[in-house]
CSV table of C-alpha atoms in Angstrom, one decimal:
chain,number,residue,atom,x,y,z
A,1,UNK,CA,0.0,0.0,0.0
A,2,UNK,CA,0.9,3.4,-0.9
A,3,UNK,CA,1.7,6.1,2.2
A,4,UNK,CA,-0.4,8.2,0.2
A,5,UNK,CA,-3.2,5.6,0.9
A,6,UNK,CA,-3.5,5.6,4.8
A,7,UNK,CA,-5.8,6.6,6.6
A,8,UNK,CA,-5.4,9.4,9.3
A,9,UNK,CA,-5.2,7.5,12.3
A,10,UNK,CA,-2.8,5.0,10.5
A,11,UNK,CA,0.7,3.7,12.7
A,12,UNK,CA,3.5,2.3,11.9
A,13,UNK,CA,5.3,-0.5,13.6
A,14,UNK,CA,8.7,-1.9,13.2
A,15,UNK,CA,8.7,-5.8,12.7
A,16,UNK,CA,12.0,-6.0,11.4
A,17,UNK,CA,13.4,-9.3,12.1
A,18,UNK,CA,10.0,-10.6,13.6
A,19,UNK,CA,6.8,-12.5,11.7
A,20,UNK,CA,3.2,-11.1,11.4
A,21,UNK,CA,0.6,-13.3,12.0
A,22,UNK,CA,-3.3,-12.3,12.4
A,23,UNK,CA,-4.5,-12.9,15.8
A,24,UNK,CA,-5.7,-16.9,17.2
A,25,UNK,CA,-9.1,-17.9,17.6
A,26,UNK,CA,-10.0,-20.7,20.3
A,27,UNK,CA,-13.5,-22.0,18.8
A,28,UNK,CA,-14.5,-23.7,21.9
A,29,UNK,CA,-13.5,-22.4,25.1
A,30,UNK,CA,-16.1,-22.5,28.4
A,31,UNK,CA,-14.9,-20.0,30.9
A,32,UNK,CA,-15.4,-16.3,29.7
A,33,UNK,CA,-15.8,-14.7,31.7
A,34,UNK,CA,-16.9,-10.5,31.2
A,35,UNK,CA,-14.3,-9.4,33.0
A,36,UNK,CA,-10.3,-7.7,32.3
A,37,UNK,CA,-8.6,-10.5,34.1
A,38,UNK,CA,-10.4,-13.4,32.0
A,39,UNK,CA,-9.8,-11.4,28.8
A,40,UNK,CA,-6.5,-11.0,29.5
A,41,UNK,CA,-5.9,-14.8,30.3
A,42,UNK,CA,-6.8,-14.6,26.4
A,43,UNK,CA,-5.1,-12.0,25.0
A,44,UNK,CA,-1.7,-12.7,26.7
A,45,UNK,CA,-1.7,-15.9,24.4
A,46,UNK,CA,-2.8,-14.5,21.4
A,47,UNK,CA,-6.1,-15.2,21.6
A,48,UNK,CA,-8.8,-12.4,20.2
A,49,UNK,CA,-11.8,-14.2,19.5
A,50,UNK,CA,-13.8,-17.0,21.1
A,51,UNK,CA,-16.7,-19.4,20.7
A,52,UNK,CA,-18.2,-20.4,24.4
A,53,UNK,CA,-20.6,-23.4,22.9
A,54,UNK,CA,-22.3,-23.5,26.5
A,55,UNK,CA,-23.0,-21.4,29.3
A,56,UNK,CA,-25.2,-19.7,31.3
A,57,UNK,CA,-27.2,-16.9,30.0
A,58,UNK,CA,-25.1,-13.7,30.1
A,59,UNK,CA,-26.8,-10.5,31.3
A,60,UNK,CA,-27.1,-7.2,29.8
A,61,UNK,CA,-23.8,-5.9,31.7
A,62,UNK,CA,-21.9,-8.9,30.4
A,63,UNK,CA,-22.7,-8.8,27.3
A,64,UNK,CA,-21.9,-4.4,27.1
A,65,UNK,CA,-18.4,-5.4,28.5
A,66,UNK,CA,-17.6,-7.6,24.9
A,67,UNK,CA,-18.4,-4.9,23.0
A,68,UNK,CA,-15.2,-2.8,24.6
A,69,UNK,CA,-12.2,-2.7,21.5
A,70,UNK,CA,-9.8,-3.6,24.2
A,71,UNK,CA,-10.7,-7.0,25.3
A,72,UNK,CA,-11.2,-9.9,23.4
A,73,UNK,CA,-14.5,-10.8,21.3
A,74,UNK,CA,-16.9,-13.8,22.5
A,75,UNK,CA,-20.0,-15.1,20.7
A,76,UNK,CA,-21.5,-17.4,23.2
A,77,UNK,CA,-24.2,-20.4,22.4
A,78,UNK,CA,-26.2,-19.5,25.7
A,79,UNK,CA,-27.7,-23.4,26.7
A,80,UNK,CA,-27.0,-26.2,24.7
A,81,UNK,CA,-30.1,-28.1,23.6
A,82,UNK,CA,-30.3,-31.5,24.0
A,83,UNK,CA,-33.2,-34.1,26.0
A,84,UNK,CA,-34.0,-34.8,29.2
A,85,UNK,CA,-31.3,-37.0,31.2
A,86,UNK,CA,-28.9,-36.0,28.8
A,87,UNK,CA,-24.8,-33.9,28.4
A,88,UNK,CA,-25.2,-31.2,30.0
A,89,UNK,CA,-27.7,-31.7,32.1
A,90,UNK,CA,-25.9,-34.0,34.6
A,91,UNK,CA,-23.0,-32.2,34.4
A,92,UNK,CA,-25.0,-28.8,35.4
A,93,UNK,CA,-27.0,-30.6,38.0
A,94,UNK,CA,-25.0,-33.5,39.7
A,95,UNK,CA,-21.3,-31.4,39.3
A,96,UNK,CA,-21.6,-28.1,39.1
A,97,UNK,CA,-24.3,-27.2,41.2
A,98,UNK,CA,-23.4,-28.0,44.4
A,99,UNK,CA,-19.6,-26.4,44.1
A,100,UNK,CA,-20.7,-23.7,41.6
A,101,UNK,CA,-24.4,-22.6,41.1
A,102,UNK,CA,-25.4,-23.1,45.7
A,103,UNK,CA,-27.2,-26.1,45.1
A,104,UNK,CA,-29.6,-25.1,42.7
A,105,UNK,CA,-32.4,-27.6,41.7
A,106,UNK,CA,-33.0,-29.0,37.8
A,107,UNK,CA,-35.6,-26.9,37.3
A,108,UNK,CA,-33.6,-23.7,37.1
A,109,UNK,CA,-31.0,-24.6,34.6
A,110,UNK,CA,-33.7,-25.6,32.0
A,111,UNK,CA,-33.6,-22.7,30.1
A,112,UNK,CA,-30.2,-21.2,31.7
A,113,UNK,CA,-27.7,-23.6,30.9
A,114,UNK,CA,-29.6,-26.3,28.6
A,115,UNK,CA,-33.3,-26.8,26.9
A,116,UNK,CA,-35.0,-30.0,26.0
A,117,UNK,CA,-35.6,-30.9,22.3
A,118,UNK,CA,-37.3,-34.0,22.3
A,119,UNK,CA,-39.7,-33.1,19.6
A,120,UNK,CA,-39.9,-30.4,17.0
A,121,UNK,CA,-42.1,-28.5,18.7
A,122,UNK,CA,-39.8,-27.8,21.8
A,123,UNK,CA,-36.9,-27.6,19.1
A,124,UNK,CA,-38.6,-24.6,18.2
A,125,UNK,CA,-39.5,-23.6,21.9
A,126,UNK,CA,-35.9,-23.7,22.6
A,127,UNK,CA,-34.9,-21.7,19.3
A,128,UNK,CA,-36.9,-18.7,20.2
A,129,UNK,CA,-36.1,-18.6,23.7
A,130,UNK,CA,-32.2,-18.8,22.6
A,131,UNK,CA,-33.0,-15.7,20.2
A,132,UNK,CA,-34.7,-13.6,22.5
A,133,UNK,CA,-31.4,-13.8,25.1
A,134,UNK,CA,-29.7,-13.0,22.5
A,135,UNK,CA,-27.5,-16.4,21.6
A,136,UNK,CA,-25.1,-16.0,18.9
A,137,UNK,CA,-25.5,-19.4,17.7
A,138,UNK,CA,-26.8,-22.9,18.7
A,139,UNK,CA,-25.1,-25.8,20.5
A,140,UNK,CA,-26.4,-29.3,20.0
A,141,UNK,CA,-25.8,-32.5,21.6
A,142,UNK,CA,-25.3,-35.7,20.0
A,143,UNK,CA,-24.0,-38.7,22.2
A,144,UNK,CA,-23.9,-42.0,21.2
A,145,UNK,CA,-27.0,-41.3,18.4
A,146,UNK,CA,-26.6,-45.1,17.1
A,147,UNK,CA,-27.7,-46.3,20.5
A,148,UNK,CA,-30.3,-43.6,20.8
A,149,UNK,CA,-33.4,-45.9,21.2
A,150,UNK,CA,-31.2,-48.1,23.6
A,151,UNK,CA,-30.0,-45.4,25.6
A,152,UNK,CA,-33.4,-43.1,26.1
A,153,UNK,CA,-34.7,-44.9,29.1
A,154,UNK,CA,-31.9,-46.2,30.5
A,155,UNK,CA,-31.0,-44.7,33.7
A,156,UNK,CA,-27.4,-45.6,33.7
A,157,UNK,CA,-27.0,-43.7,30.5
A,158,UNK,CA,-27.6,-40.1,32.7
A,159,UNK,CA,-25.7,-37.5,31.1
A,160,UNK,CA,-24.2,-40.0,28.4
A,161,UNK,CA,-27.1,-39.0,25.5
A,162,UNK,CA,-28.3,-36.5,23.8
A,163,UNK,CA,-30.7,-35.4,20.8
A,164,UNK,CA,-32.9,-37.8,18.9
A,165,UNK,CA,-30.8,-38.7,15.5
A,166,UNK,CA,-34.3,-38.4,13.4
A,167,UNK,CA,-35.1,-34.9,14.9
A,168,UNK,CA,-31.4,-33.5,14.1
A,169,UNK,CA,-32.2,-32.1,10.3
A,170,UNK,CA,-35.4,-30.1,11.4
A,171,UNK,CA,-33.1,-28.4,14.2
A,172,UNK,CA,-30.2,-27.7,12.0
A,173,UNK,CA,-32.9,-26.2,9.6
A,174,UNK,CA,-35.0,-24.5,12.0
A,175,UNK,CA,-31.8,-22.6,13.3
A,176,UNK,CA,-30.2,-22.0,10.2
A,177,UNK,CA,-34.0,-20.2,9.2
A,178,UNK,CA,-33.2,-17.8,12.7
A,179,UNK,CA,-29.6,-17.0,10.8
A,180,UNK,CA,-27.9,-19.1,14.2
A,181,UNK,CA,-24.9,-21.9,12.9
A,182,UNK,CA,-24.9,-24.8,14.6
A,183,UNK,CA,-22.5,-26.2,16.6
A,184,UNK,CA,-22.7,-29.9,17.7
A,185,UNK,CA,-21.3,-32.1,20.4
A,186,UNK,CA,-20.2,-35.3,19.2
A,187,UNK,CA,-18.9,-38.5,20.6
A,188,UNK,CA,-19.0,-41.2,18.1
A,189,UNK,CA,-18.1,-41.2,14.3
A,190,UNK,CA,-21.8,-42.2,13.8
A,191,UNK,CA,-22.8,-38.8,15.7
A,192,UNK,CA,-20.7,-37.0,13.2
A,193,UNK,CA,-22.2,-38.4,10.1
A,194,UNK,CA,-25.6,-37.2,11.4
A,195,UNK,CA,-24.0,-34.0,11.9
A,196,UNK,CA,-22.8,-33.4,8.6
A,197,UNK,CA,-25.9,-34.9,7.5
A,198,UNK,CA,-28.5,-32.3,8.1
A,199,UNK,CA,-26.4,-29.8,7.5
A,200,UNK,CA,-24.7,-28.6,10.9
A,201,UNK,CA,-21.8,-25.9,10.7
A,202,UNK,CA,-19.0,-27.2,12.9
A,203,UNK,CA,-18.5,-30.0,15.3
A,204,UNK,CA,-17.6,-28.9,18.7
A,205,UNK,CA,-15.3,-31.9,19.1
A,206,UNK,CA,-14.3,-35.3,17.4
A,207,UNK,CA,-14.5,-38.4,18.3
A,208,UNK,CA,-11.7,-39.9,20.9
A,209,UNK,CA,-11.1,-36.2,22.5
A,210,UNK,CA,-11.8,-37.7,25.9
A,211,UNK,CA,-10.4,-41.1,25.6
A,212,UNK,CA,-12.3,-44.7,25.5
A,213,UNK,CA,-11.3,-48.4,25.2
A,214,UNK,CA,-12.6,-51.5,23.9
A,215,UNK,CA,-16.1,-51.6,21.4
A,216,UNK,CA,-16.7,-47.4,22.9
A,217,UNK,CA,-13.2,-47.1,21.1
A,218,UNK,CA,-13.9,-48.7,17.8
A,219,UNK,CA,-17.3,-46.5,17.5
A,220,UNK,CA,-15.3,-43.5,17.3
A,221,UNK,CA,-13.0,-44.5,14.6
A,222,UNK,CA,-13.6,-42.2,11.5
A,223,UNK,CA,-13.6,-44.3,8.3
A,224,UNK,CA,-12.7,-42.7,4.7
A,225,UNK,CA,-16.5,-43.3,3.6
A,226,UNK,CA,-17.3,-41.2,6.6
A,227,UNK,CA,-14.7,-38.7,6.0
A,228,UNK,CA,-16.1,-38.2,2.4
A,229,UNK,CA,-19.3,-37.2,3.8
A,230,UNK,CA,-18.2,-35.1,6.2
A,231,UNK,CA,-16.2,-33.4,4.0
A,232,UNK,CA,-19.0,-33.1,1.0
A,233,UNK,CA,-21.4,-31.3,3.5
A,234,UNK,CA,-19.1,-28.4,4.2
A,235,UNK,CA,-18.7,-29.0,8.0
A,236,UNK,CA,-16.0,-27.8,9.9
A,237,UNK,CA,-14.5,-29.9,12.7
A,238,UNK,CA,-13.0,-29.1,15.9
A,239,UNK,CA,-10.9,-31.8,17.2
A,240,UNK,CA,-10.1,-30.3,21.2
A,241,UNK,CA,-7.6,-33.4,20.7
A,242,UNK,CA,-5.5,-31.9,23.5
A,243,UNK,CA,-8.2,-32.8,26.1
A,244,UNK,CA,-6.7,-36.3,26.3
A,245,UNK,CA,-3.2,-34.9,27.6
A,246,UNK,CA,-4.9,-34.0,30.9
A,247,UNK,CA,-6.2,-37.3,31.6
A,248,UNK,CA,-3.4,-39.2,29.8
A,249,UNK,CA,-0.2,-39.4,32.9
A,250,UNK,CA,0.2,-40.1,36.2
A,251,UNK,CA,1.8,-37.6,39.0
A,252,UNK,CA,4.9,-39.1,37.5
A,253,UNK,CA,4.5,-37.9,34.0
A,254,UNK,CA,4.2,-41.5,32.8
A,255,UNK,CA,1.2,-42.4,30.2
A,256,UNK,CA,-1.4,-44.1,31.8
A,257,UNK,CA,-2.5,-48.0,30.4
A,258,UNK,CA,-4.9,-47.2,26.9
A,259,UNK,CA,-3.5,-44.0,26.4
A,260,UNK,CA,-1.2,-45.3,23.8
A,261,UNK,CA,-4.1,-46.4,21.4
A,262,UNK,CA,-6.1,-43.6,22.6
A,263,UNK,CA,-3.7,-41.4,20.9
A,264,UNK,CA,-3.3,-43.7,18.0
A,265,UNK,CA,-7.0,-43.2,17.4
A,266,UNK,CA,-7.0,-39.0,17.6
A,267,UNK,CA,-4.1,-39.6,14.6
A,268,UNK,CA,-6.0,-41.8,12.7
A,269,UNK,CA,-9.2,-39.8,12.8
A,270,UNK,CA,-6.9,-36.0,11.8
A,271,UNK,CA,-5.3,-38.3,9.2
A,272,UNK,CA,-8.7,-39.7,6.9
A,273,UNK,CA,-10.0,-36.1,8.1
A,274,UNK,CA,-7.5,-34.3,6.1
A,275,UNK,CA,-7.1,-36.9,3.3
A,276,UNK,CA,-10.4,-35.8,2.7
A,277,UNK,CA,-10.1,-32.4,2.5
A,278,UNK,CA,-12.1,-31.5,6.1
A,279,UNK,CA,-11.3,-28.2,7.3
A,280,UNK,CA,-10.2,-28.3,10.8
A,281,UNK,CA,-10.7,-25.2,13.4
A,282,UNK,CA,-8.1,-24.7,16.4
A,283,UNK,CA,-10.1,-25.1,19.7
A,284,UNK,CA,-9.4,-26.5,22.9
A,285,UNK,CA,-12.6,-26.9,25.6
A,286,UNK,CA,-10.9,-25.3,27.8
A,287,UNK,CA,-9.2,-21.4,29.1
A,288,UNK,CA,-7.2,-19.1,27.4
A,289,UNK,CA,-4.6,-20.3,25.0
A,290,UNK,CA,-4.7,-22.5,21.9
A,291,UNK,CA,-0.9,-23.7,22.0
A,292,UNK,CA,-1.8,-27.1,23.4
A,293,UNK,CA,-4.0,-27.9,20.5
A,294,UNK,CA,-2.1,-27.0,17.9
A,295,UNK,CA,1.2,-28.8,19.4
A,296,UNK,CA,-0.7,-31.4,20.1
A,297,UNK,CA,-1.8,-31.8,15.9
A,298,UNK,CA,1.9,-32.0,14.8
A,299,UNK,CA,2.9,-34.3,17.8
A,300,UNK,CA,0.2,-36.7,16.3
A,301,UNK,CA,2.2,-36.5,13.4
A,302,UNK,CA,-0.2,-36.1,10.7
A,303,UNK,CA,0.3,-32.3,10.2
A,304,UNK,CA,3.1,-30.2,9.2
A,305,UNK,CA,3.8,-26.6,11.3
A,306,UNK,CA,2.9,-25.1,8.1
A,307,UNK,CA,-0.5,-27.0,8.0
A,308,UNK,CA,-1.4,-26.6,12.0
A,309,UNK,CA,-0.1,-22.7,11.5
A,310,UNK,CA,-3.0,-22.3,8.7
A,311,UNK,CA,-5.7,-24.1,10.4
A,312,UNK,CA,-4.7,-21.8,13.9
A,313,UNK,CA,-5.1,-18.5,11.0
A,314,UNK,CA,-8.4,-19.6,9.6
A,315,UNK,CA,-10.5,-20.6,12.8
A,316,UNK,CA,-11.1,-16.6,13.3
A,317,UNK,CA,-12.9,-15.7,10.2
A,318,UNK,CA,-15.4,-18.4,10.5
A,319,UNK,CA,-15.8,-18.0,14.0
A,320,UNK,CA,-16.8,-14.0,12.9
A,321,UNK,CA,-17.2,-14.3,9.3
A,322,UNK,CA,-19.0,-10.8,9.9
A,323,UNK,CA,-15.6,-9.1,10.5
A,324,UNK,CA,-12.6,-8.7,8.1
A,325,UNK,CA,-10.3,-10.9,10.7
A,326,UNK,CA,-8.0,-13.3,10.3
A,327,UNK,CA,-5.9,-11.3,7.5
A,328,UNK,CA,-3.7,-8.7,6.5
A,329,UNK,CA,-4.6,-7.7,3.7
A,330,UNK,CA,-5.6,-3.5,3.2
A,331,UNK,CA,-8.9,-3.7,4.6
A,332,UNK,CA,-8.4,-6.0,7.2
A,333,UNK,CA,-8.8,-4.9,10.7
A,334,UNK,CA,-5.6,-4.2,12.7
A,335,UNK,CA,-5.1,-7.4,15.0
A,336,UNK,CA,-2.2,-8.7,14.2
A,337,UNK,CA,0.5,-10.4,16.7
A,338,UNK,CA,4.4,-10.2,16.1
A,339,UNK,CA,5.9,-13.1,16.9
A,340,UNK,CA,10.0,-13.8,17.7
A,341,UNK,CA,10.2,-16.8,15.4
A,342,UNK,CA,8.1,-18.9,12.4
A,343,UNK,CA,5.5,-21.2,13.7
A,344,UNK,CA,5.3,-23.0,10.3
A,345,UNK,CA,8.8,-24.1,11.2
A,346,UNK,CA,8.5,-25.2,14.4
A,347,UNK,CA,5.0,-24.7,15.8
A,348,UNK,CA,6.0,-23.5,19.5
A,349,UNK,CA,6.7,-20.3,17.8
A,350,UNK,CA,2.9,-19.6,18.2
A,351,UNK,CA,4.4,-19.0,21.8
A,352,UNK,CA,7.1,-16.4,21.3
A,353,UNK,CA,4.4,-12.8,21.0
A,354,UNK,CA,6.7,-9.9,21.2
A,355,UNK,CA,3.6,-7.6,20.5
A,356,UNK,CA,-0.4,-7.9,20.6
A,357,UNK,CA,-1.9,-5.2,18.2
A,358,UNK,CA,-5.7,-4.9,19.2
A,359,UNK,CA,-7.8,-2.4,17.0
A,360,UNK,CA,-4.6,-0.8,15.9
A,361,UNK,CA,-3.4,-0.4,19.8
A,362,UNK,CA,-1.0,-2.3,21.8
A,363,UNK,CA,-1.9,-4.4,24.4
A,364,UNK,CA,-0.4,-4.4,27.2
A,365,UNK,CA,1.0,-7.8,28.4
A,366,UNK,CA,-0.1,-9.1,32.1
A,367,UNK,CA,3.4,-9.4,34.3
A,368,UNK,CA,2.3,-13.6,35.1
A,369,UNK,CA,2.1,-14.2,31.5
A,370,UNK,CA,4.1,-16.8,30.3
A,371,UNK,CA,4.1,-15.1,26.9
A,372,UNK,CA,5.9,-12.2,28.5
A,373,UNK,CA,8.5,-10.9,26.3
């Protein structure tokens, strides 16, 4: 560009000797809190933009505070939408309750943190009551949909279901009619077929993110047939692979029995993914940064630096594909992070930030961060 062509609040900064990458998206992340210190957890790693795929229904102060052009941006699914007994209602009523929410009863967290779907009708139900608070886009839940009819009534399957295979097109249709994408919890490769199926935007994990052993292992294998449809629908996938490495070792940092084939599993699936030609978003169920993730992709071996680098670079835009993010181009909106070294050489260089441009202003850089320069 021209000097001639800048605009007149334009700045210049000196990268010499650094590399300029567009700012990271995590596109599923749980705690995000409206507040400096959360955002900062963020922004210290990079992090600009964020998909929250469940959580309670913000209030009107919370949701003022993301509009601020110094913190980072969230767009937040409000309550997933699954059936009764099903992910996340135990994990709202049984765990979180008594430590988080004071005990509260079932009764308040329908319509908070999840609604019931069980036929159309409440589909829709739980639609417009997600529009009116003001959801930025819908989370479904889909556990173990092979098994539905098996697992409905069964009590020991509490919190291990989810949404009625047969009724998953008319939701993915009734919410794409509301202008909300969908994302969709999945646990088996059969789950993600239906998924892709009816038409769902991205999946919120993939199979073998949390682990499994035995037959529950074999259901989340991926096959190329399934990858082919997956990838003809257009659906984005978001592995959160790096979930396993918390659950993976002992105290002594030694891998745990099942891990091994656990792991094997996460490379297989990324592997007849990308043969494909499934694009893959950078996202990690968890806080703050996305390094884990994207370390975790090349460790599997079944990605290059280069390759992990571009999927980190292209979660943003269809996270927001409102906003001209995720570029650098004249146009583009100035977030950009300088890094010390090339993360499609060696993809811990996501790590080294010297800078965090926000908005065309520098961030400041929290003194705990490990990112510190």
């Amino acid at each position: 560009m021209d000097a001639n062509e800048l605009g007149p609040n334009a700045a210049r900064v000196d990268v010499t000797g650094r590399w300029l990458t567009p700012a990271y998206a995590n596109a599923h992340a749980h705690i995000t809190n409206a507040n400096l210190e959360t955002s900062q957890v963020f922004t210290d790693s990079g992090v600009f933009y964020v998909w929250n795929p469940g959580t309670i229904v913000l209030t009107a102060e919370d949701k003022a505070f993301f509009t601020r052009s110094d913190v980072y941006d969230v767009r937040i699914a409000q309550g997933a939408i699954t059936e009764p007994g099903g992910h996340p209602e135990r994990l709202y009523v049984e765990i979180l309750s008594p430590y988080v929410y004071g005990g509260r009863p079932l009764e308040w967290f329908i319509g908070n943190a999840f609604h019931y779907g069980t036929t159309p009708a409440e589909i829709d139900a739980a639609l417009d009551l997600l529009v009116s608070q003001g959801a930025d886009f819908v989370k479904a839940m889909l556990l173990n949909s092979e098994r539905y009819e098996t697992l409905r009534d069964d009590p020991e399957a509490y919190g291990n279901k989810g949404l009625n295979p047969e009724n998953f097109p008319y939701l993915v249709r009734a919410a794409h009619a509301r202008g909300l994408m969908v994302a969709v919890h999945v646990e088996t490769a059969h789950d993600l077929v239906v998924a892709a199926s009816a038409g769902a935007d991205v999946a919120a994990h993939l199979p073998g993110y949390g682990g499994g052993e035995g037959e529950a292992l074999e259901r989340m294998r991926i096959t190329p047939e399934q990858a082919l449809i997956i990838a003809q629908s257009g659906m984005r996938v978001t592995p959160t692979y790096s979930v396993i490495l918390g659950l993976a070792y002992d105290d002594d940092g030694v891998m745990k029995p099942g891990y091994i084939e656990q792991m094997a599993l996460q490379g297989d699936n990324l592997r007849v993914l990308r043969d494909a030609g499934v694009p893959v978003l950078i996202g990690t169920d968890g806080r703050g940064p996305i390094f884990p993730e994207a370390e975790h992709i090349v460790e599997l071996g079944v990605a290059s630096p280069e390759e992990v680098t571009r999927m980190v670079l292209e979660t943003a835009p269809v996270l927001f594909p409102e906003r001209r993010i995720g570029c650098l181009d004249a146009g583009c909106e100035a977030d950009f992070l300088v890094l010390d070294a090339d993360p499609t050489v060696d993809i811990a260089a996501l790590r080294q930030i010297n800078r965090r441009i926000m908005q065309g202003h520098e961030l400041a850089t929290a003194l705990s961060s490990p990112n510190r320069p």
